[in-house]
PDB file of C-alpha atoms in Angstrom:
ATOM      1  CA  ILE A1392     143.253 130.447  96.187  1.00  0.00           C
ATOM      2  CA  HIS A1393     140.515 132.687  95.765  1.00  0.00           C
ATOM      3  CA  THR A1394     138.196 129.678  95.184  1.00  0.00           C
ATOM      4  CA  TYR A1395     139.847 128.156  98.329  1.00  0.00           C
ATOM      5  CA  ILE A1396     139.452 131.552 100.556  1.00  0.00           C
ATOM      6  CA  HIS A1397     135.742 132.092  98.757  1.00  0.00           C
ATOM      7  CA  THR A1398     134.848 128.602 100.223  1.00  0.00           C
ATOM      8  CA  TYR A1399     136.436 128.952 103.438  1.00  0.00           C
ATOM      9  CA  ILE A1400     134.535 131.871 104.243  1.00  0.00           C
ATOM     10  CA  HIS A1401     131.167 130.518 103.099  1.00  0.00           C
ATOM     11  CA  THR A1402     131.764 127.497 105.199  1.00  0.00           C
ATOM     12  CA  TYR A1403     132.588 129.407 108.209  1.00  0.00           C
ATOM     13  CA  ILE A1404     129.759 131.696 108.007  1.00  0.00           C
ATOM     14  CA  HIS A1405     127.638 128.863 107.022  1.00  0.00           C
ATOM     15  CA  THR A1406     129.144 126.445 109.993  1.00  0.00           C
ATOM     16  CA  TYR A1407     128.280 130.427 112.631  1.00  0.00           C
ATOM     17  CA  ILE A1408     125.078 130.668 111.207  1.00  0.00           C
ATOM     18  CA  HIS A1409     124.223 126.790 111.523  1.00  0.00           C
ATOM     19  CA  THR A1410     126.073 127.249 115.372  1.00  0.00           C
ATOM     20  CA  TYR A1411     123.881 130.023 115.947  1.00  0.00           C
ATOM     21  CA  ILE A1412     120.506 128.725 114.483  1.00  0.00           C
ATOM     22  CA  HIS A1413     121.205 125.193 116.733  1.00  0.00           C
ATOM     23  CA  ILE A1414     122.263 127.342 120.058  1.00  0.00           C
ATOM     24  CA  GLN A1415     119.168 129.135 119.784  1.00  0.00           C
ATOM     25  CA  GLY A1416     117.153 126.169 119.526  1.00  0.00           C
ATOM     26  CA  ALA A1417     118.984 124.769 123.323  1.00  0.00           C
ATOM     27  CA  GLN A1418     118.731 128.024 124.532  1.00  0.00           C
ATOM     28  CA  ASP A1419     114.779 127.955 124.202  1.00  0.00           C
ATOM     29  CA  LEU A1420     114.885 124.095 124.454  1.00  0.00           C
ATOM     30  CA  VAL A1421     116.456 124.962 128.123  1.00  0.00           C
ATOM     31  CA  GLU A1422     114.348 128.245 129.299  1.00  0.00           C
ATOM     32  CA  THR A1423     110.666 126.151 129.051  1.00  0.00           C
ATOM     33  CA  SER A1424     111.316 122.351 129.352  1.00  0.00           C
ATOM     34  CA  GLY A1425     114.190 123.350 132.006  1.00  0.00           C
ATOM     35  CA  ASN A1426     115.823 119.938 130.827  1.00  0.00           C
ATOM     36  CA  ALA A1427     119.333 119.852 133.006  1.00  0.00           C
ATOM     37  CA  ALA A1428     121.181 118.144 130.016  1.00  0.00           C
ATOM     38  CA  ALA A1429     120.172 120.577 127.899  1.00  0.00           C
ATOM     39  CA  ALA A1430     121.045 123.061 129.858  1.00  0.00           C
ATOM     40  CA  LEU A1431     124.650 121.402 130.723  1.00  0.00           C
ATOM     41  CA  PHE A1432     125.150 121.084 126.702  1.00  0.00           C
ATOM     42  CA  LEU A1433     124.211 125.126 126.414  1.00  0.00           C
ATOM     43  CA  ALA A1434     126.816 126.112 128.886  1.00  0.00           C
ATOM     44  CA  ARG A1435     129.288 124.269 128.539  1.00  0.00           C
ATOM     45  CA  GLN A1436     128.378 125.100 124.005  1.00  0.00           C
ATOM     46  CA  PHE A1437     128.730 129.254 125.537  1.00  0.00           C
ATOM     47  CA  GLU A1438     131.600 128.343 127.318  1.00  0.00           C
ATOM     48  CA  THR A1439     133.767 126.709 123.825  1.00  0.00           C
ATOM     49  CA  LEU A1440     132.162 130.176 122.203  1.00  0.00           C
ATOM     50  CA  GLY A1441     134.062 132.520 125.467  1.00  0.00           C
ATOM     51  CA  GLN A1442     130.532 133.115 126.163  1.00  0.00           C
ATOM     52  CA  PRO A1443     130.911 133.469 130.471  1.00  0.00           C
ATOM     53  CA  ARG A1444     128.283 134.924 131.913  1.00  0.00           C
ATOM     54  CA  ASP A1445     125.284 132.305 129.653  1.00  0.00           C
ATOM     55  CA  ALA A1446     128.113 129.529 130.307  1.00  0.00           C
ATOM     56  CA  LEU A1447     127.511 130.506 133.908  1.00  0.00           C
ATOM     57  CA  ARG A1448     123.181 131.140 133.773  1.00  0.00           C
ATOM     58  CA  MET A1449     123.892 127.258 131.594  1.00  0.00           C
ATOM     59  CA  TYR A1450     125.663 125.625 134.316  1.00  0.00           C
ATOM     60  CA  GLU A1451     123.260 127.041 137.640  1.00  0.00           C
ATOM     61  CA  LYS A1452     119.758 125.470 135.428  1.00  0.00           C
ATOM     62  CA  ALA A1453     122.134 122.423 134.724  1.00  0.00           C
ATOM     63  CA  GLY A1454     122.339 122.488 138.427  1.00  0.00           C
ATOM     64  CA  ARG A1455     126.204 121.870 138.060  1.00  0.00           C
ATOM     65  CA  TYR A1456     127.273 124.352 140.773  1.00  0.00           C
ATOM     66  CA  LYS A1457     130.618 124.018 140.759  1.00  0.00           C
ATOM     67  CA  HIS A1458     131.341 124.963 136.710  1.00  0.00           C
ATOM     68  CA  ALA A1459     128.921 128.010 137.861  1.00  0.00           C
ATOM     69  CA  VAL A1460     131.701 129.110 140.388  1.00  0.00           C
ATOM     70  CA  ARG A1461     134.905 128.502 138.187  1.00  0.00           C
ATOM     71  CA  ILE A1462     133.258 130.662 135.726  1.00  0.00           C
ATOM     72  CA  ALA A1463     131.934 133.160 137.776  1.00  0.00           C
ATOM     73  CA  ARG A1464     135.226 133.308 139.351  1.00  0.00           C
ATOM     74  CA  SER A1465     137.326 133.642 136.618  1.00  0.00           C
ATOM     75  CA  VAL A1466     134.623 136.673 135.507  1.00  0.00           C
ATOM     76  CA  GLY A1467     135.362 138.671 138.955  1.00  0.00           C
ATOM     77  CA  ALA A1468     131.382 138.570 139.325  1.00  0.00           C
ATOM     78  CA  THR A1469     131.811 137.899 143.139  1.00  0.00           C
ATOM     79  CA  GLN A1470     127.629 137.928 143.892  1.00  0.00           C
ATOM     80  CA  ASP A1471     126.990 135.085 141.684  1.00  0.00           C
ATOM     81  CA  LEU A1472     129.973 133.382 143.291  1.00  0.00           C
ATOM     82  CA  ALA A1473     128.899 133.787 146.333  1.00  0.00           C
ATOM     83  CA  ARG A1474     125.733 133.250 145.729  1.00  0.00           C
ATOM     84  CA  LEU A1475     125.783 129.898 143.562  1.00  0.00           C
ATOM     85  CA  ALA A1476     129.287 129.247 145.982  1.00  0.00           C
ATOM     86  CA  LEU A1477     126.333 128.223 148.742  1.00  0.00           C
ATOM     87  CA  GLN A1478     124.743 125.489 146.413  1.00  0.00           C
ATOM     88  CA  ALA A1479     128.274 124.354 146.359  1.00  0.00           C
ATOM     89  CA  PRO A1480     129.930 121.117 147.609  1.00  0.00           C
ATOM     90  CA  VAL A1481     131.314 122.016 150.458  1.00  0.00           C
ATOM     91  CA  GLY A1482     135.218 121.879 149.075  1.00  0.00           C
ATOM     92  CA  THR A1483     134.106 124.341 146.214  1.00  0.00           C
ATOM     93  CA  MET A1484     132.312 126.626 148.611  1.00  0.00           C
ATOM     94  CA  LEU A1485     135.629 127.328 150.922  1.00  0.00           C
ATOM     95  CA  GLU A1486     137.907 127.375 148.041  1.00  0.00           C
ATOM     96  CA  ALA A1487     135.461 130.275 147.057  1.00  0.00           C
ATOM     97  CA  ALA A1488     135.821 132.313 150.848  1.00  0.00           C
ATOM     98  CA  GLY A1489     138.801 132.091 150.656  1.00  0.00           C
ATOM     99  CA  TYR A1490     139.014 133.612 147.455  1.00  0.00           C
ATOM    100  CA  LEU A1491     136.605 136.182 148.594  1.00  0.00           C
ATOM    101  CA  GLU A1492     138.559 136.786 151.449  1.00  0.00           C
ATOM    102  CA  SER A1493     141.417 137.883 148.333  1.00  0.00           C
ATOM    103  CA  VAL A1494     139.298 140.122 146.913  1.00  0.00           C
ATOM    104  CA  ASN A1495     138.286 141.711 150.251  1.00  0.00           C
ATOM    105  CA  GLU A1496     134.998 140.584 150.128  1.00  0.00           C
ATOM    106  CA  LEU A1497     134.452 139.154 153.978  1.00  0.00           C
ATOM    107  CA  ASP A1498     131.046 139.620 154.472  1.00  0.00           C
ATOM    108  CA  LYS A1499     130.326 136.365 151.705  1.00  0.00           C
ATOM    109  CA  ALA A1500     133.540 135.065 152.677  1.00  0.00           C
ATOM    110  CA  VAL A1501     132.268 134.389 156.706  1.00  0.00           C
ATOM    111  CA  THR A1502     128.890 133.820 155.331  1.00  0.00           C
ATOM    112  CA  LEU A1503     130.665 130.786 152.959  1.00  0.00           C
ATOM    113  CA  PHE A1504     133.405 129.321 155.391  1.00  0.00           C
ATOM    114  CA  ASN A1505     130.634 128.764 158.302  1.00  0.00           C
ATOM    115  CA  LYS A1506     127.726 126.643 155.997  1.00  0.00           C
ATOM    116  CA  ALA A1507     130.888 125.347 155.183  1.00  0.00           C
ATOM    117  CA  GLY A1508     132.388 124.140 158.475  1.00  0.00           C
ATOM    118  CA  GLU A1509     135.011 125.890 159.709  1.00  0.00           C
ATOM    119  CA  SER A1510     133.225 128.907 161.317  1.00  0.00           C
ATOM    120  CA  SER A1511     136.037 129.569 164.120  1.00  0.00           C
ATOM    121  CA  ARG A1512     137.603 131.085 160.427  1.00  0.00           C
ATOM    122  CA  ALA A1513     134.195 133.000 159.875  1.00  0.00           C
ATOM    123  CA  LEU A1514     134.545 134.303 163.775  1.00  0.00           C
ATOM    124  CA  GLN A1515     138.531 134.916 162.941  1.00  0.00           C
ATOM    125  CA  LEU A1516     137.460 137.439 160.288  1.00  0.00           C
ATOM    126  CA  CYS A1517     134.907 138.146 162.040  1.00  0.00           C
ATOM    127  CA  PHE A1518     136.892 140.028 164.612  1.00  0.00           C
ATOM    128  CA  ASN A1519     139.727 140.882 162.883  1.00  0.00           C
ATOM    129  CA  HIS A1520     137.897 143.517 160.626  1.00  0.00           C
ATOM    130  CA  ARG A1521     135.066 144.063 163.662  1.00  0.00           C
ATOM    131  CA  LEU A1522     132.311 142.612 160.552  1.00  0.00           C
ATOM    132  CA  PHE A1523     129.396 142.837 163.391  1.00  0.00           C
ATOM    133  CA  ASP A1524     126.858 141.997 161.173  1.00  0.00           C
ATOM    134  CA  ALA A1525     127.684 139.414 160.177  1.00  0.00           C
ATOM    135  CA  LEU A1526     129.308 137.477 163.439  1.00  0.00           C
ATOM    136  CA  ARG A1527     125.269 138.491 164.283  1.00  0.00           C
ATOM    137  CA  ALA A1528     124.471 136.485 161.831  1.00  0.00           C
ATOM    138  CA  ILE A1529     126.591 133.949 163.313  1.00  0.00           C
ATOM    139  CA  ALA A1530     125.164 134.300 166.060  1.00  0.00           C
ATOM    140  CA  ASP A1531     121.690 133.419 165.259  1.00  0.00           C
ATOM    141  CA  ASP A1532     122.566 131.065 163.847  1.00  0.00           C
ATOM    142  CA  LEU A1533     123.702 129.437 166.975  1.00  0.00           C
ATOM    143  CA  ASN A1534     121.227 126.667 168.915  1.00  0.00           C
ATOM    144  CA  ALA A1535     121.276 123.649 171.786  1.00  0.00           C
ATOM    145  CA  ASP A1536     123.260 121.471 168.745  1.00  0.00           C
ATOM    146  CA  THR A1537     126.030 124.171 168.107  1.00  0.00           C
ATOM    147  CA  ASP A1538     129.769 122.485 170.545  1.00  0.00           C
ATOM    148  CA  PRO A1539     129.753 124.298 173.433  1.00  0.00           C
ATOM    149  CA  GLU A1540     133.472 125.372 172.575  1.00  0.00           C
ATOM    150  CA  GLU A1541     132.332 127.313 169.569  1.00  0.00           C
ATOM    151  CA  LEU A1542     129.584 128.741 172.327  1.00  0.00           C
ATOM    152  CA  ARG A1543     132.180 129.996 174.088  1.00  0.00           C
ATOM    153  CA  ARG A1544     134.445 132.242 171.060  1.00  0.00           C
ATOM    154  CA  VAL A1545     131.026 133.600 169.878  1.00  0.00           C
ATOM    155  CA  ARG A1546     130.699 134.778 173.945  1.00  0.00           C
ATOM    156  CA  HIS A1547     134.546 135.642 173.870  1.00  0.00           C
ATOM    157  CA  MET A1548     134.420 137.142 170.374  1.00  0.00           C
ATOM    158  CA  TYR A1549     131.522 139.198 171.957  1.00  0.00           C
ATOM    159  CA  ILE A1550     132.592 140.459 175.142  1.00  0.00           C
ATOM    160  CA  CYS A1551     135.945 141.921 173.629  1.00  0.00           C
ATOM    161  CA  THR A1552     134.095 143.097 169.863  1.00  0.00           C
ATOM    162  CA  TYR A1553     131.790 144.983 173.643  1.00  0.00           C
ATOM    163  CA  MET A1554     134.917 146.081 174.869  1.00  0.00           C
ATOM    164  CA  HIS A1555     136.471 147.706 171.601  1.00  0.00           C
ATOM    165  CA  ILE A1556     133.898 149.836 171.038  1.00  0.00           C
ATOM    166  CA  CYS A1557     133.211 151.108 175.286  1.00  0.00           C
ATOM    167  CA  ILE A1558     137.154 151.735 174.202  1.00  0.00           C
ATOM    168  CA  ASP A1559     136.541 152.962 171.213  1.00  0.00           C
ATOM    169  CA  THR A1560     134.049 155.539 172.289  1.00  0.00           C
ATOM    170  CA  HIS A1561     135.939 156.062 175.804  1.00  0.00           C
ATOM    171  CA  ARG A1562     138.834 157.704 173.156  1.00  0.00           C
ATOM    172  CA  HIS A1563     136.693 159.246 170.745  1.00  0.00           C
ATOM    173  CA  ILE A1564     134.799 161.639 174.039  1.00  0.00           C
ATOM    174  CA  HIS A1565     138.437 162.399 175.574  1.00  0.00           C
ATOM    175  CA  ILE A1566     139.689 163.938 172.209  1.00  0.00           C
TER     176      ILE A1566
END
């Protein structure tokens, strides 16, 4: 049994060192060549080895934003999640926006909802949570091609927001 344990430990250590050397080599290849296939392979290896931050970085280099978003969400990296979701398919963008809304990262959620074409939900978040900067960013994106109904909603929100500010200011002055 002693020989068996010794052989097992030796094999484990050898495999670990061999894997580490190959991962280092693959990482160097990805960094120098920008090879997306190598980045994807390495991302999967990092994920298997329980190294989510490295996996996230390699998925991003591979252009696999849906996977990168999944990893960012699993580790609670909301800044990375929002940034990567902007490059992901619309469905992934909407899932990320919903998650960001649930963890109270509302400015990021508004940006993603708006970019994914869910401007009414983005506007509603702006209105409900008084996100004036996010509302201004949505308004800045409006142009001649914008749906008239959306223009009406933004105008309405600006009017309502202005009225709330005036009412709050008036109450504050008289208190």
